[in-house]
């Protein structure tokens, strides 16, 4: 898998930030902004 | 009940993207949809035109909660056009979010926001929904992506629903993005899938031999006051008579337009292929509802690791293995429809 679906990424992000679930939202919304503006999202 | 079907051009597309409005720093939900909707509407209005009551932006819509907007497209010929339209509208929405320090977020659920504390949009239809569904209705902090595919004959509609249902776990696994709920890891890949079905007209659809069976069901639901009209049937896969489409509503929210393109392409190619098979006289195979229901649960629980049931005989396979084979089968269809053949989820 190059990226994996959202649930896998969310668990990885939470694990990398000591369970801070806020980071999931910040990570995902940053990807959304980048995608909307035509940047790379992976 | 007579349900007139407005035929569409075959395999055209309509896309819907539900987005939460979240605080740029805290990540918490922000109930600023009215502000964003008004700003977008002001942009869209003709110069000099007066605002009027019940005016709506053509592509930015209200939702149940005031922390949510939905972006939709017109009827599009292909995936590129649909995604391009979503992008253009989303850029406009983002411009109005920036001064508020708000970002857009689309996953199946918000990971930590307390569901019952989220304000509901001040519209009678939403108030009625909450009055009726109570605690369950107050749990709907969920976001999805919907894909409409045009059908040019209503006789295609029920077999198309049947055919898409066979791919329920594939769509669910690819999009699953709601493992956390109210601050807890649920152990599921998609909490949204199991939450949304708690509403009385949501969840897996009933299956019908033909259009008249669907009409009969909707007539029964209207007669007994379950619904006022067919738009309140919120099944995970449904026919939409006024648009002349089959609508795939299985997917959790998707963070990127690249993922939406992949899901839209898969939906479009599957429906196109199903319609060709129907025209060739083939009967689309179905599974008994206990298998369809189990497939939904397995994909919601295990995501890409789900071993799914493939047919009425109960043959099983890992969802990703079956998906790989199906993508290969659909590649010529994708080329004919100019749909993307690479996936954001896998190596290409």
mmCIF file of C-alpha atoms in Angstrom:
data_model
loop_
_atom_site.group_PDB
_atom_site.id
_atom_site.type_symbol
_atom_site.label_atom_id
_atom_site.label_comp_id
_atom_site.label_asym_id
_atom_site.label_seq_id
_atom_site.Cartn_x
_atom_site.Cartn_y
_atom_site.Cartn_z
ATOM 1 C CA UNK A 1 0.000 0.000 0.000
ATOM 2 C CA UNK A 2 1.247 3.450 -0.823
ATOM 3 C CA UNK A 3 -1.014 5.230 1.642
ATOM 4 C CA UNK A 4 -3.834 3.104 2.997
ATOM 5 C CA UNK A 5 -7.332 4.178 3.885
ATOM 6 C CA UNK A 6 -8.199 6.800 6.464
ATOM 7 C CA UNK A 7 -8.585 4.535 9.485
ATOM 8 C CA UNK A 8 -5.045 3.195 9.095
ATOM 9 C CA UNK A 9 -3.593 6.672 8.754
ATOM 10 C CA UNK A 10 -5.574 7.969 11.744
ATOM 11 C CA UNK A 11 -4.283 5.211 14.021
ATOM 12 C CA UNK A 12 -0.725 5.835 12.804
ATOM 13 C CA UNK A 13 -1.004 9.585 13.414
ATOM 14 C CA UNK A 14 -2.461 9.027 16.907
ATOM 15 C CA UNK A 15 0.293 6.554 17.748
ATOM 16 C CA UNK A 16 2.992 8.952 16.548
ATOM 17 C CA UNK A 17 1.584 11.711 18.784
ATOM 18 C CA UNK A 18 1.094 9.757 22.014
ATOM 19 C CA UNK A 19 -2.644 9.361 21.420
ATOM 20 C CA UNK A 20 -3.298 13.062 20.772
ATOM 21 C CA UNK A 21 -6.445 12.801 18.614
ATOM 22 C CA UNK A 22 -6.283 16.495 17.745
ATOM 23 C CA UNK A 23 -3.383 15.627 15.443
ATOM 24 C CA UNK A 24 -5.689 13.428 13.350
ATOM 25 C CA UNK A 25 -7.855 16.417 12.511
ATOM 26 C CA UNK A 26 -4.886 18.687 11.841
ATOM 27 C CA UNK A 27 -3.214 16.080 9.616
ATOM 28 C CA UNK A 28 -6.352 15.284 7.641
ATOM 29 C CA UNK A 29 -7.504 18.871 7.172
ATOM 30 C CA UNK A 30 -4.002 19.845 5.990
ATOM 31 C CA UNK A 31 -4.190 17.090 3.366
ATOM 32 C CA UNK A 32 -7.638 18.298 2.317
ATOM 33 C CA UNK A 33 -6.388 21.867 1.886
ATOM 34 C CA UNK A 34 -3.397 20.671 -0.110
ATOM 35 C CA UNK A 35 -5.577 18.511 -2.332
ATOM 36 C CA UNK A 36 -8.047 21.318 -2.986
ATOM 37 C CA UNK A 37 -5.187 23.632 -3.886
ATOM 38 C CA UNK A 38 -3.699 21.094 -6.259
ATOM 39 C CA UNK A 39 -0.667 20.007 -4.247
ATOM 40 C CA UNK A 40 0.613 16.512 -3.536
ATOM 41 C CA UNK A 41 -1.266 14.825 -0.710
ATOM 42 C CA UNK A 42 0.814 11.732 -0.008
ATOM 43 C CA UNK B 1 -47.254 4.893 -5.334
ATOM 44 C CA UNK B 2 -46.196 6.099 -8.743
ATOM 45 C CA UNK B 3 -42.549 7.235 -8.727
ATOM 46 C CA UNK B 4 -41.739 8.953 -12.021
ATOM 47 C CA UNK B 5 -38.151 8.284 -13.095
ATOM 48 C CA UNK B 6 -36.407 11.106 -14.965
ATOM 49 C CA UNK B 7 -33.881 9.259 -17.135
ATOM 50 C CA UNK B 8 -30.320 10.599 -17.262
ATOM 51 C CA UNK B 9 -27.643 10.285 -19.850
ATOM 52 C CA UNK B 10 -26.035 6.939 -19.196
ATOM 53 C CA UNK B 11 -23.044 6.846 -16.816
ATOM 54 C CA UNK B 12 -22.963 10.575 -16.203
ATOM 55 C CA UNK B 13 -21.856 11.504 -12.698
ATOM 56 C CA UNK B 14 -22.860 13.661 -9.755
ATOM 57 C CA UNK B 15 -20.642 13.956 -6.668
ATOM 58 C CA UNK B 16 -21.401 15.039 -3.098
ATOM 59 C CA UNK B 17 -18.713 15.748 -0.478
ATOM 60 C CA UNK B 18 -19.659 16.341 3.167
ATOM 61 C CA UNK B 19 -17.128 18.470 5.040
ATOM 62 C CA UNK B 20 -16.823 19.369 8.694
ATOM 63 C CA UNK B 21 -15.676 22.858 9.658
ATOM 64 C CA UNK B 22 -12.875 22.559 12.196
ATOM 65 C CA UNK B 23 -10.752 24.958 14.191
ATOM 66 C CA UNK B 24 -7.305 25.421 12.675
ATOM 67 C CA UNK B 25 -5.554 25.171 16.061
ATOM 68 C CA UNK B 26 -7.659 22.947 18.304
ATOM 69 C CA UNK B 27 -9.120 20.678 15.600
ATOM 70 C CA UNK B 28 -12.491 20.913 17.324
ATOM 71 C CA UNK B 29 -15.697 21.348 15.341
ATOM 72 C CA UNK B 30 -16.820 24.926 14.651
ATOM 73 C CA UNK B 31 -20.488 25.735 14.081
ATOM 74 C CA UNK B 32 -19.974 28.387 11.413
ATOM 75 C CA UNK B 33 -21.774 26.825 8.453
ATOM 76 C CA UNK B 34 -24.306 29.669 8.194
ATOM 77 C CA UNK B 35 -21.514 32.237 7.995
ATOM 78 C CA UNK B 36 -19.700 30.261 5.283
ATOM 79 C CA UNK B 37 -22.907 29.550 3.340
ATOM 80 C CA UNK B 38 -23.917 33.215 3.392
ATOM 81 C CA UNK B 39 -20.493 34.315 2.197
ATOM 82 C CA UNK B 40 -20.519 31.768 -0.636
ATOM 83 C CA UNK B 41 -24.028 32.807 -1.613
ATOM 84 C CA UNK B 42 -23.032 36.482 -1.689
ATOM 85 C CA UNK B 43 -20.256 35.513 -4.125
ATOM 86 C CA UNK B 44 -22.649 33.598 -6.353
ATOM 87 C CA UNK B 45 -25.403 36.226 -6.526
ATOM 88 C CA UNK B 46 -25.654 38.401 -9.647
ATOM 89 C CA UNK B 47 -24.345 41.941 -9.029
ATOM 90 C CA UNK B 48 -27.177 44.122 -7.778
ATOM 91 C CA UNK B 49 -29.505 41.182 -7.057
ATOM 92 C CA UNK B 50 -31.281 41.319 -3.685
ATOM 93 C CA UNK B 51 -30.959 38.369 -1.293
ATOM 94 C CA UNK B 52 -34.206 36.499 -0.706
ATOM 95 C CA UNK B 53 -35.494 33.942 1.764
ATOM 96 C CA UNK B 54 -34.777 30.264 1.044
ATOM 97 C CA UNK B 55 -32.088 31.265 -1.466
ATOM 98 C CA UNK B 56 -29.446 28.529 -1.796
ATOM 99 C CA UNK B 57 -26.002 28.312 -3.301
ATOM 100 C CA UNK B 58 -26.124 25.905 -6.252
ATOM 101 C CA UNK B 59 -23.134 23.864 -5.052
ATOM 102 C CA UNK B 60 -22.714 24.566 -1.309
ATOM 103 C CA UNK B 61 -25.480 23.157 0.880
ATOM 104 C CA UNK B 62 -26.628 23.063 4.491
ATOM 105 C CA UNK B 63 -26.560 19.846 6.452
ATOM 106 C CA UNK B 64 -28.035 18.555 9.709
ATOM 107 C CA UNK B 65 -25.335 20.118 11.888
ATOM 108 C CA UNK B 66 -24.136 23.707 11.831
ATOM 109 C CA UNK B 67 -20.538 22.449 11.741
ATOM 110 C CA UNK B 68 -21.030 20.909 8.284
ATOM 111 C CA UNK B 69 -21.313 21.966 4.655
ATOM 112 C CA UNK B 70 -21.873 19.766 1.643
ATOM 113 C CA UNK B 71 -20.352 20.498 -1.745
ATOM 114 C CA UNK B 72 -22.126 19.061 -4.775
ATOM 115 C CA UNK B 73 -21.649 19.101 -8.537
ATOM 116 C CA UNK B 74 -23.886 19.488 -11.549
ATOM 117 C CA UNK B 75 -24.285 16.472 -13.810
ATOM 118 C CA UNK B 76 -20.775 15.717 -15.131
ATOM 119 C CA UNK B 77 -19.608 13.662 -18.095
ATOM 120 C CA UNK B 78 -16.621 12.120 -16.379
ATOM 121 C CA UNK B 79 -14.605 11.903 -13.175
ATOM 122 C CA UNK B 80 -12.187 14.680 -14.130
ATOM 123 C CA UNK B 81 -15.032 17.119 -14.671
ATOM 124 C CA UNK B 82 -16.697 16.116 -11.384
ATOM 125 C CA UNK B 83 -13.553 16.424 -9.321
ATOM 126 C CA UNK B 84 -12.657 19.693 -11.054
ATOM 127 C CA UNK B 85 -16.036 21.095 -10.088
ATOM 128 C CA UNK B 86 -15.651 19.977 -6.462
ATOM 129 C CA UNK B 87 -12.202 21.581 -6.374
ATOM 130 C CA UNK B 88 -13.443 24.895 -7.703
ATOM 131 C CA UNK B 89 -16.277 25.075 -5.164
ATOM 132 C CA UNK B 90 -14.064 23.886 -2.301
ATOM 133 C CA UNK B 91 -11.542 26.634 -3.100
ATOM 134 C CA UNK B 92 -14.336 29.176 -2.769
ATOM 135 C CA UNK B 93 -15.434 27.656 0.559
ATOM 136 C CA UNK B 94 -11.850 27.662 1.848
ATOM 137 C CA UNK B 95 -11.477 31.355 1.012
ATOM 138 C CA UNK B 96 -14.368 32.073 3.367
ATOM 139 C CA UNK B 97 -13.034 29.721 6.043
ATOM 140 C CA UNK B 98 -9.626 31.381 6.189
ATOM 141 C CA UNK B 99 -10.652 34.584 8.022
ATOM 142 C CA UNK B 100 -12.385 32.383 10.622
ATOM 143 C CA UNK B 101 -9.292 30.196 11.188
ATOM 144 C CA UNK B 102 -11.371 27.261 10.045
ATOM 145 C CA UNK B 103 -10.247 24.265 7.966
ATOM 146 C CA UNK B 104 -12.229 21.644 6.022
ATOM 147 C CA UNK B 105 -12.212 18.064 7.295
ATOM 148 C CA UNK B 106 -13.788 14.979 5.741
ATOM 149 C CA UNK B 107 -13.400 11.630 7.448
ATOM 150 C CA UNK B 108 -16.204 9.288 8.529
ATOM 151 C CA UNK B 109 -16.426 10.889 11.967
ATOM 152 C CA UNK B 110 -14.732 13.504 14.116
ATOM 153 C CA UNK B 111 -12.384 11.665 16.489
ATOM 154 C CA UNK B 112 -13.098 13.476 19.734
ATOM 155 C CA UNK B 113 -15.998 15.955 19.461
ATOM 156 C CA UNK B 114 -18.898 15.148 21.839
ATOM 157 C CA UNK B 115 -21.769 14.307 19.452
ATOM 158 C CA UNK B 116 -24.755 15.475 21.483
ATOM 159 C CA UNK B 117 -23.243 18.927 22.019
ATOM 160 C CA UNK B 118 -23.233 19.800 18.308
ATOM 161 C CA UNK B 119 -25.843 22.431 17.329
ATOM 162 C CA UNK B 120 -28.471 21.374 14.784
ATOM 163 C CA UNK B 121 -29.331 23.560 11.774
ATOM 164 C CA UNK B 122 -32.466 25.619 12.385
ATOM 165 C CA UNK B 123 -34.787 24.029 9.802
ATOM 166 C CA UNK B 124 -38.077 22.275 10.435
ATOM 167 C CA UNK B 125 -37.041 19.078 8.634
ATOM 168 C CA UNK B 126 -33.994 18.697 10.892
ATOM 169 C CA UNK B 127 -35.996 19.549 14.029
ATOM 170 C CA UNK B 128 -38.507 16.866 13.054
ATOM 171 C CA UNK B 129 -35.702 14.348 12.487
ATOM 172 C CA UNK B 130 -34.314 15.009 15.973
ATOM 173 C CA UNK B 131 -37.777 14.956 17.595
ATOM 174 C CA UNK B 132 -38.376 11.587 16.035
ATOM 175 C CA UNK B 133 -35.001 9.915 16.472
ATOM 176 C CA UNK B 134 -33.926 11.491 19.787
ATOM 177 C CA UNK B 135 -30.585 10.255 21.158
ATOM 178 C CA UNK B 136 -29.643 8.409 17.967
ATOM 179 C CA UNK B 137 -30.345 11.478 15.858
ATOM 180 C CA UNK B 138 -28.010 13.498 18.100
ATOM 181 C CA UNK B 139 -25.170 11.093 17.365
ATOM 182 C CA UNK B 140 -24.859 11.959 13.673
ATOM 183 C CA UNK B 141 -21.430 13.580 13.762
ATOM 184 C CA UNK B 142 -20.602 11.684 10.597
ATOM 185 C CA UNK B 143 -19.485 12.660 7.122
ATOM 186 C CA UNK B 144 -19.654 10.844 3.811
ATOM 187 C CA UNK B 145 -19.087 10.955 0.075
ATOM 188 C CA UNK B 146 -21.928 10.108 -2.311
ATOM 189 C CA UNK B 147 -21.655 9.228 -6.009
ATOM 190 C CA UNK B 148 -24.610 9.374 -8.418
ATOM 191 C CA UNK B 149 -24.396 7.513 -11.737
ATOM 192 C CA UNK B 150 -26.901 8.273 -14.499
ATOM 193 C CA UNK B 151 -29.273 5.584 -15.775
ATOM 194 C CA UNK B 152 -31.230 5.986 -19.007
ATOM 195 C CA UNK B 153 -33.970 3.485 -18.166
ATOM 196 C CA UNK B 154 -35.661 2.804 -14.840
ATOM 197 C CA UNK B 155 -35.514 -0.942 -15.501
ATOM 198 C CA UNK B 156 -31.776 -0.673 -14.825
ATOM 199 C CA UNK B 157 -32.245 0.852 -11.368
ATOM 200 C CA UNK B 158 -32.995 -2.130 -9.129
ATOM 201 C CA UNK B 159 -30.393 -4.439 -10.717
ATOM 202 C CA UNK B 160 -27.870 -1.598 -10.434
ATOM 203 C CA UNK B 161 -28.638 -1.329 -6.711
ATOM 204 C CA UNK B 162 -28.225 -5.113 -6.409
ATOM 205 C CA UNK B 163 -24.927 -5.034 -8.285
ATOM 206 C CA UNK B 164 -23.479 -2.219 -6.181
ATOM 207 C CA UNK B 165 -24.515 -3.998 -2.986
ATOM 208 C CA UNK B 166 -22.250 -6.883 -3.960
ATOM 209 C CA UNK B 167 -19.414 -4.347 -3.754
ATOM 210 C CA UNK B 168 -20.506 -2.862 -0.444
ATOM 211 C CA UNK B 169 -17.488 -4.105 1.507
ATOM 212 C CA UNK B 170 -15.062 -2.914 -1.151
ATOM 213 C CA UNK B 171 -16.341 0.672 -0.943
ATOM 214 C CA UNK B 172 -16.524 0.519 2.841
ATOM 215 C CA UNK B 173 -13.014 -0.856 3.243
ATOM 216 C CA UNK B 174 -11.436 1.648 0.848
ATOM 217 C CA UNK B 175 -13.067 4.641 2.490
ATOM 218 C CA UNK B 176 -13.239 3.591 6.151
ATOM 219 C CA UNK B 177 -12.049 6.559 8.204
ATOM 220 C CA UNK B 178 -13.955 6.608 11.478
ATOM 221 C CA UNK B 179 -12.126 4.430 14.003
ATOM 222 C CA UNK B 180 -12.420 7.005 16.803
ATOM 223 C CA UNK B 181 -15.643 8.170 18.397
ATOM 224 C CA UNK B 182 -15.990 10.751 21.124
ATOM 225 C CA UNK B 183 -12.334 10.328 22.077
ATOM 226 C CA UNK B 184 -12.251 6.520 22.089
ATOM 227 C CA UNK B 185 -10.809 3.975 19.678
ATOM 228 C CA UNK B 186 -13.819 1.835 18.779
ATOM 229 C CA UNK B 187 -11.741 -1.011 17.368
ATOM 230 C CA UNK B 188 -13.688 -0.590 14.103
ATOM 231 C CA UNK B 189 -12.433 0.796 10.807
ATOM 232 C CA UNK B 190 -15.773 2.555 10.270
ATOM 233 C CA UNK B 191 -17.883 3.570 13.225
ATOM 234 C CA UNK B 192 -19.937 5.727 10.836
ATOM 235 C CA UNK B 193 -21.241 2.675 8.962
ATOM 236 C CA UNK B 194 -22.787 1.271 12.124
ATOM 237 C CA UNK B 195 -23.912 4.614 13.533
ATOM 238 C CA UNK B 196 -25.779 5.945 10.498
ATOM 239 C CA UNK B 197 -27.891 2.809 10.160
ATOM 240 C CA UNK B 198 -29.543 3.580 13.523
ATOM 241 C CA UNK B 199 -31.825 6.099 11.810
ATOM 242 C CA UNK B 200 -35.101 4.473 10.756
ATOM 243 C CA UNK B 201 -34.757 4.908 6.992
ATOM 244 C CA UNK B 202 -30.966 4.581 6.781
ATOM 245 C CA UNK B 203 -28.715 1.547 6.416
ATOM 246 C CA UNK B 204 -28.782 -1.285 3.922
ATOM 247 C CA UNK B 205 -31.521 -1.041 1.305
ATOM 248 C CA UNK B 206 -34.265 -3.549 0.779
ATOM 249 C CA UNK B 207 -33.884 -5.298 -2.572
ATOM 250 C CA UNK B 208 -36.610 -5.509 -5.204
ATOM 251 C CA UNK B 209 -37.165 -7.511 -8.356
ATOM 252 C CA UNK B 210 -38.209 -4.411 -10.282
ATOM 253 C CA UNK B 211 -39.202 -0.742 -10.097
ATOM 254 C CA UNK B 212 -42.773 -1.534 -9.066
ATOM 255 C CA UNK B 213 -41.469 -3.313 -5.957
ATOM 256 C CA UNK B 214 -39.584 -0.154 -5.002
ATOM 257 C CA UNK B 215 -42.684 1.957 -5.660
ATOM 258 C CA UNK B 216 -44.737 -0.343 -3.476
ATOM 259 C CA UNK B 217 -42.248 -0.057 -0.598
ATOM 260 C CA UNK B 218 -42.038 3.753 -0.799
ATOM 261 C CA UNK B 219 -45.838 3.863 -0.943
ATOM 262 C CA UNK B 220 -46.052 1.782 2.241
ATOM 263 C CA UNK B 221 -43.517 4.004 4.040
ATOM 264 C CA UNK B 222 -45.404 7.156 3.032
ATOM 265 C CA UNK B 223 -48.788 5.664 3.923
ATOM 266 C CA UNK B 224 -47.653 4.790 7.435
ATOM 267 C CA UNK B 225 -45.961 8.143 8.045
ATOM 268 C CA UNK B 226 -42.411 6.808 8.103
ATOM 269 C CA UNK B 227 -41.497 9.291 5.344
ATOM 270 C CA UNK B 228 -43.101 12.294 3.697
ATOM 271 C CA UNK B 229 -41.426 11.642 0.382
ATOM 272 C CA UNK B 230 -38.830 9.420 -1.274
ATOM 273 C CA UNK B 231 -35.937 11.804 -0.498
ATOM 274 C CA UNK B 232 -36.196 10.673 3.146
ATOM 275 C CA UNK B 233 -35.208 7.147 2.177
ATOM 276 C CA UNK B 234 -31.516 7.368 3.119
ATOM 277 C CA UNK B 235 -30.344 3.875 2.261
ATOM 278 C CA UNK B 236 -26.635 3.204 1.650
ATOM 279 C CA UNK B 237 -27.396 2.475 -2.011
ATOM 280 C CA UNK B 238 -30.583 3.857 -3.530
ATOM 281 C CA UNK B 239 -32.317 4.826 -6.729
ATOM 282 C CA UNK B 240 -33.040 8.561 -7.019
ATOM 283 C CA UNK B 241 -36.107 8.936 -9.246
ATOM 284 C CA UNK B 242 -35.943 12.717 -9.748
ATOM 285 C CA UNK B 243 -32.316 12.601 -10.918
ATOM 286 C CA UNK B 244 -32.521 9.312 -12.831
ATOM 287 C CA UNK B 245 -29.544 7.903 -10.965
ATOM 288 C CA UNK B 246 -28.357 5.144 -8.710
ATOM 289 C CA UNK B 247 -26.612 6.711 -5.716
ATOM 290 C CA UNK B 248 -23.776 5.025 -3.835
ATOM 291 C CA UNK B 249 -23.695 6.397 -0.258
ATOM 292 C CA UNK B 250 -21.593 3.711 1.397
ATOM 293 C CA UNK B 251 -18.377 5.659 1.763
ATOM 294 C CA UNK B 252 -17.001 7.385 4.848
ATOM 295 C CA UNK B 253 -15.736 10.909 4.298
ATOM 296 C CA UNK B 254 -12.587 11.143 2.167
ATOM 297 C CA UNK B 255 -9.828 13.648 2.865
ATOM 298 C CA UNK B 256 -8.649 14.251 -0.677
ATOM 299 C CA UNK B 257 -9.981 14.788 -4.176
ATOM 300 C CA UNK B 258 -7.656 12.021 -5.376
ATOM 301 C CA UNK B 259 -9.500 9.520 -3.163
ATOM 302 C CA UNK B 260 -12.861 10.866 -4.314
ATOM 303 C CA UNK B 261 -11.729 10.422 -7.922
ATOM 304 C CA UNK B 262 -10.851 6.787 -7.217
ATOM 305 C CA UNK B 263 -14.193 6.040 -5.558
ATOM 306 C CA UNK B 264 -16.149 7.894 -8.252
ATOM 307 C CA UNK B 265 -14.331 5.994 -11.005
ATOM 308 C CA UNK B 266 -14.993 2.636 -9.373
ATOM 309 C CA UNK B 267 -18.683 3.453 -8.922
ATOM 310 C CA UNK B 268 -19.085 4.711 -12.478
ATOM 311 C CA UNK B 269 -17.291 1.731 -14.024
ATOM 312 C CA UNK B 270 -19.239 -0.795 -11.954
ATOM 313 C CA UNK B 271 -22.605 0.737 -12.851
ATOM 314 C CA UNK B 272 -21.671 1.054 -16.528
ATOM 315 C CA UNK B 273 -20.581 -2.573 -16.592
ATOM 316 C CA UNK B 274 -23.753 -3.676 -14.773
ATOM 317 C CA UNK B 275 -25.976 -1.839 -17.259
ATOM 318 C CA UNK B 276 -24.174 -3.498 -20.181
ATOM 319 C CA UNK B 277 -24.739 -6.899 -18.579
ATOM 320 C CA UNK B 278 -28.431 -6.117 -17.969
ATOM 321 C CA UNK B 279 -28.797 -5.130 -21.629
ATOM 322 C CA UNK B 280 -27.199 -8.408 -22.649
ATOM 323 C CA UNK B 281 -30.024 -10.141 -20.789
ATOM 324 C CA UNK B 282 -27.996 -11.191 -17.775
ATOM 325 C CA UNK B 283 -29.656 -11.322 -14.366
ATOM 326 C CA UNK B 284 -27.386 -9.624 -11.840
ATOM 327 C CA UNK B 285 -26.636 -12.127 -9.063
ATOM 328 C CA UNK B 286 -27.693 -11.195 -5.552
ATOM 329 C CA UNK B 287 -26.766 -12.517 -2.143
ATOM 330 C CA UNK B 288 -29.174 -13.289 0.675
ATOM 331 C CA UNK B 289 -29.566 -10.330 3.048
ATOM 332 C CA UNK B 290 -27.801 -12.156 5.871
ATOM 333 C CA UNK B 291 -24.648 -12.250 3.703
ATOM 334 C CA UNK B 292 -24.984 -8.618 2.593
ATOM 335 C CA UNK B 293 -25.402 -7.538 6.210
ATOM 336 C CA UNK B 294 -22.423 -9.603 7.318
ATOM 337 C CA UNK B 295 -20.272 -8.081 4.554
ATOM 338 C CA UNK B 296 -21.125 -4.589 5.763
ATOM 339 C CA UNK B 297 -20.202 -5.484 9.328
ATOM 340 C CA UNK B 298 -16.943 -7.179 8.356
ATOM 341 C CA UNK B 299 -15.791 -4.196 6.286
ATOM 342 C CA UNK B 300 -16.804 -1.755 9.041
ATOM 343 C CA UNK B 301 -14.895 -3.827 11.597
ATOM 344 C CA UNK B 302 -11.830 -4.974 9.682
ATOM 345 C CA UNK B 303 -11.518 -2.534 6.753
ATOM 346 C CA UNK B 304 -8.948 -3.719 4.220
ATOM 347 C CA UNK B 305 -8.349 -6.903 6.251
ATOM 348 C CA UNK B 306 -11.967 -8.058 5.874
ATOM 349 C CA UNK B 307 -12.577 -11.488 4.422
ATOM 350 C CA UNK B 308 -15.802 -10.979 2.510
ATOM 351 C CA UNK B 309 -18.553 -13.201 1.173
ATOM 352 C CA UNK B 310 -18.594 -13.174 -2.612
ATOM 353 C CA UNK B 311 -21.792 -14.934 -3.608
ATOM 354 C CA UNK B 312 -24.895 -16.824 -2.538
ATOM 355 C CA UNK B 313 -22.831 -20.023 -2.196
ATOM 356 C CA UNK B 314 -20.851 -18.376 0.612
ATOM 357 C CA UNK B 315 -17.436 -18.372 -1.093
ATOM 358 C CA UNK B 316 -15.067 -16.008 0.703
ATOM 359 C CA UNK B 317 -11.976 -13.977 -0.162
ATOM 360 C CA UNK B 318 -9.867 -11.153 1.246
ATOM 361 C CA UNK B 319 -11.488 -7.924 0.073
ATOM 362 C CA UNK B 320 -8.259 -6.528 -1.367
ATOM 363 C CA UNK B 321 -7.633 -9.680 -3.443
ATOM 364 C CA UNK B 322 -11.118 -9.564 -4.924
ATOM 365 C CA UNK B 323 -10.830 -5.838 -5.520
ATOM 366 C CA UNK B 324 -7.563 -6.272 -7.437
ATOM 367 C CA UNK B 325 -9.184 -8.746 -9.805
ATOM 368 C CA UNK B 326 -12.249 -6.563 -10.280
ATOM 369 C CA UNK B 327 -10.119 -3.494 -11.040
ATOM 370 C CA UNK B 328 -8.367 -5.489 -13.727
ATOM 371 C CA UNK B 329 -11.722 -6.606 -15.178
ATOM 372 C CA UNK B 330 -12.996 -3.021 -15.200
ATOM 373 C CA UNK B 331 -9.913 -1.463 -16.788
ATOM 374 C CA UNK B 332 -11.329 -1.513 -20.357
ATOM 375 C CA UNK B 333 -14.552 0.075 -19.054
ATOM 376 C CA UNK B 334 -12.514 2.775 -17.305
ATOM 377 C CA UNK B 335 -10.656 3.514 -20.544
ATOM 378 C CA UNK B 336 -13.939 3.865 -22.446
ATOM 379 C CA UNK B 337 -15.315 6.240 -19.798
ATOM 380 C CA UNK B 338 -12.032 8.156 -19.457
ATOM 381 C CA UNK B 339 -12.061 7.258 -15.767
ATOM 382 C CA UNK B 340 -8.798 7.182 -13.780
ATOM 383 C CA UNK B 341 -7.221 3.727 -13.730
ATOM 384 C CA UNK B 342 -4.688 4.389 -10.998
ATOM 385 C CA UNK B 343 -5.672 4.323 -7.359
ATOM 386 C CA UNK B 344 -4.482 6.612 -4.575
ATOM 387 C CA UNK B 345 -4.482 3.591 -2.263
ATOM 388 C CA UNK B 346 -2.232 1.201 -4.163
ATOM 389 C CA UNK B 347 0.984 1.125 -6.131
ATOM 390 C CA UNK B 348 0.474 1.662 -9.864
#
